[in-house]
Amino acid sequence: MVSSLPDFKVANPDLAPEGQKLIEWAEAHMPVLMRIRKRFAREKPLDGLRVGCCLHVTKETAVLVRTLMAGGADVALCGSNPLSTNDAVAAALVEDGAHVFAWRGQDRDEYYWCIRQVLKHEPRLVHDDGADLIVTLHEELSGALKDMICGFEETTTGVLRLKAMERDGILAFPIIA
């Protein structure tokens, strides 16, 4: 059951105030996403949808996560690159109510543990950077594939991996790249 899972694992939750300031700066410089957030807050198009993200945990990604949450989504996030994770931003997103599993400097085992935590939240939509989340979903949780709506991939490397899965007949849901 989703509610019995850990809500987060970040380096230091006390960094949240610093992260909030960084996110506020990014929000001031991302007017299009802020307009979308206002509409999402009114219309709640993602109400109750579980979204799993494996993305760089940066102030810009935080603006996207907050927008998804404003639209009603329950978001679980892990870092797609352990060296790009901003620990203050991760802590701020936890404070905002996101399920964040990310800290700077993870080793390989920790990285995949975080991916598995996101997948344990049973997302119906996934947003990936490099396709590690989507590949792990296919390899380890094939029973969950039937419930997937779609996925998003933002890198050329990830798209190449997903195209290979499609060619092999194992990609189980549509991808927007």
Coordinates of C-alpha atoms in Angstrom, one line a residue:
M1 CA 0.0 0.0 0.0
V2 CA 1.4 3.4 -1.0
S3 CA 0.7 5.1 2.4
S4 CA 3.0 2.7 4.3
L5 CA 6.0 3.7 2.2
P6 CA 8.7 6.2 3.3
D7 CA 7.7 9.7 2.4
F8 CA 11.2 10.9 1.6
K9 CA 14.9 10.5 2.0
V10 CA 17.0 13.6 1.6
A11 CA 20.4 14.8 2.9
N12 CA 19.1 17.4 5.4
P13 CA 15.5 18.5 5.8
D14 CA 16.7 21.6 7.6
L15 CA 17.9 23.0 4.3
A16 CA 14.3 23.6 3.2
P17 CA 14.3 27.4 3.8
E18 CA 17.3 27.9 1.5
G19 CA 15.7 25.7 -1.1
Q20 CA 12.4 27.6 -0.9
K21 CA 14.4 30.8 -1.7
L22 CA 16.1 29.1 -4.7
I23 CA 12.7 27.8 -6.0
E24 CA 11.1 31.2 -5.6
W25 CA 13.9 32.8 -7.7
A26 CA 13.3 30.2 -10.4
E27 CA 9.5 30.8 -10.3
A28 CA 10.1 34.5 -10.9
H29 CA 12.1 33.5 -14.1
M30 CA 9.7 30.9 -15.5
P31 CA 6.5 32.8 -16.4
V32 CA 5.0 30.2 -18.7
L33 CA 5.1 27.4 -16.2
M34 CA 3.7 29.8 -13.6
R35 CA 0.8 30.6 -15.9
I36 CA 0.2 26.8 -16.3
R37 CA 0.4 26.4 -12.5
K38 CA -2.4 29.0 -12.0
R39 CA -4.6 27.2 -14.4
F40 CA -3.8 23.8 -12.9
A41 CA -4.6 25.1 -9.4
R42 CA -8.1 26.1 -10.7
E43 CA -8.8 23.1 -12.8
K44 CA -7.0 20.2 -11.1
P45 CA -6.4 18.2 -14.3
L46 CA -4.1 15.8 -12.5
D47 CA -6.3 15.3 -9.4
G48 CA -5.3 12.0 -7.7
L49 CA -2.8 11.0 -10.4
R50 CA 0.5 9.5 -9.1
V51 CA 3.5 10.9 -11.1
G52 CA 7.0 9.4 -10.8
C53 CA 9.9 11.5 -11.8
C54 CA 13.6 10.8 -12.2
L55 CA 15.0 14.2 -13.0
H56 CA 17.8 16.6 -12.0
V57 CA 16.8 17.9 -8.6
T58 CA 17.3 21.6 -9.3
K59 CA 15.3 24.7 -8.6
E60 CA 13.9 24.6 -12.2
T61 CA 12.7 21.0 -11.7
A62 CA 11.1 22.1 -8.5
V63 CA 9.0 24.6 -10.4
L64 CA 7.7 21.8 -12.5
V65 CA 7.0 19.5 -9.5
R66 CA 5.1 22.3 -7.7
T67 CA 3.1 22.8 -10.9
L68 CA 2.2 19.1 -11.1
M69 CA 1.2 19.2 -7.4
A70 CA -0.9 22.3 -7.9
G71 CA -2.8 20.4 -10.6
G72 CA -3.6 17.7 -8.0
A73 CA -0.8 15.2 -8.7
D74 CA 0.9 13.1 -6.0
V75 CA 4.6 13.4 -7.0
A76 CA 7.5 11.1 -6.2
L77 CA 10.9 12.3 -7.3
C78 CA 14.4 10.9 -7.4
G79 CA 17.5 12.5 -8.9
S80 CA 18.6 11.4 -12.3
N81 CA 22.2 12.5 -11.6
P82 CA 23.6 12.3 -8.1
L83 CA 26.0 15.1 -8.9
S84 CA 23.4 17.6 -9.9
T85 CA 21.0 17.2 -6.9
N86 CA 20.6 20.4 -4.9
D87 CA 20.1 19.2 -1.3
A88 CA 18.3 22.4 -0.3
V89 CA 15.8 22.1 -3.2
A90 CA 15.2 18.4 -2.3
A91 CA 14.4 19.4 1.3
A92 CA 12.1 22.3 0.1
L93 CA 10.1 19.9 -2.1
V94 CA 9.7 17.5 0.9
E95 CA 8.3 20.5 2.9
D96 CA 5.9 21.1 0.0
G97 CA 4.6 17.6 0.2
A98 CA 6.5 15.8 -2.6
H99 CA 8.0 12.3 -1.9
V100 CA 11.7 13.0 -2.6
F101 CA 14.4 10.4 -2.6
A102 CA 17.5 12.3 -3.6
W103 CA 20.8 13.6 -2.2
R104 CA 24.0 14.8 -3.7
G105 CA 26.7 12.2 -4.1
Q106 CA 24.7 9.0 -4.1
D107 CA 26.5 5.8 -5.0
R108 CA 25.1 3.4 -7.6
D109 CA 23.2 1.3 -5.1
E110 CA 21.6 4.4 -3.5
Y111 CA 20.7 5.7 -6.9
Y112 CA 18.8 2.6 -7.8
W113 CA 17.2 2.4 -4.3
C114 CA 15.8 5.9 -4.9
I115 CA 14.4 4.8 -8.3
R116 CA 12.7 1.9 -6.6
Q117 CA 11.2 4.1 -3.9
V118 CA 9.6 6.3 -6.7
L119 CA 8.3 3.1 -8.4
K120 CA 6.9 1.8 -5.1
H121 CA 4.6 4.9 -5.1
E122 CA 2.9 3.2 -8.1
P123 CA 3.0 6.1 -10.6
R124 CA 0.6 6.0 -13.5
L125 CA 2.7 8.6 -15.4
V126 CA 6.5 8.8 -15.4
H127 CA 8.9 11.6 -16.4
D128 CA 12.4 10.4 -16.9
D129 CA 15.9 11.8 -17.8
G130 CA 18.0 9.0 -19.3
A131 CA 15.3 6.2 -19.1
D132 CA 16.6 4.6 -15.9
L133 CA 13.2 4.9 -14.2
I134 CA 11.3 3.5 -17.2
V135 CA 13.8 0.7 -17.8
T136 CA 13.7 -0.3 -14.1
L137 CA 9.9 -0.3 -14.2
H138 CA 9.9 -2.7 -17.1
E139 CA 12.6 -4.9 -15.6
E140 CA 11.4 -5.1 -12.0
L141 CA 7.7 -4.2 -11.9
S142 CA 6.2 -5.6 -15.1
G143 CA 2.9 -6.2 -13.3
A144 CA 2.5 -2.4 -13.0
L145 CA 2.9 -1.7 -16.7
K146 CA -0.8 -2.3 -17.5
D147 CA -1.7 0.7 -15.3
M148 CA 0.6 3.1 -16.9
I149 CA -0.8 6.0 -18.9
C150 CA 2.4 7.2 -20.5
G151 CA 5.9 8.3 -19.9
F152 CA 8.0 11.4 -20.8
E153 CA 11.7 11.2 -21.7
E154 CA 13.8 14.3 -22.1
T155 CA 17.2 13.1 -23.3
T156 CA 18.5 11.7 -26.6
T157 CA 20.2 8.9 -24.7
G158 CA 17.0 7.9 -23.1
V159 CA 15.1 8.1 -26.3
L160 CA 17.6 5.7 -27.9
R161 CA 17.2 3.3 -25.1
L162 CA 13.4 3.4 -25.4
K163 CA 13.5 3.1 -29.2
A164 CA 15.5 -0.1 -28.7
M165 CA 12.9 -1.4 -26.2
E166 CA 10.2 -0.6 -28.7
R167 CA 12.1 -2.4 -31.5
D168 CA 12.4 -5.5 -29.2
G169 CA 8.7 -5.4 -28.5
I170 CA 9.0 -4.7 -24.8
L171 CA 8.1 -1.1 -24.4
A172 CA 4.7 -1.4 -22.7
F173 CA 3.3 2.2 -22.9
P174 CA 3.5 5.3 -25.0
I175 CA 6.4 7.7 -24.5
I176 CA 6.4 11.4 -25.3
A177 CA 9.9 12.6 -26.0

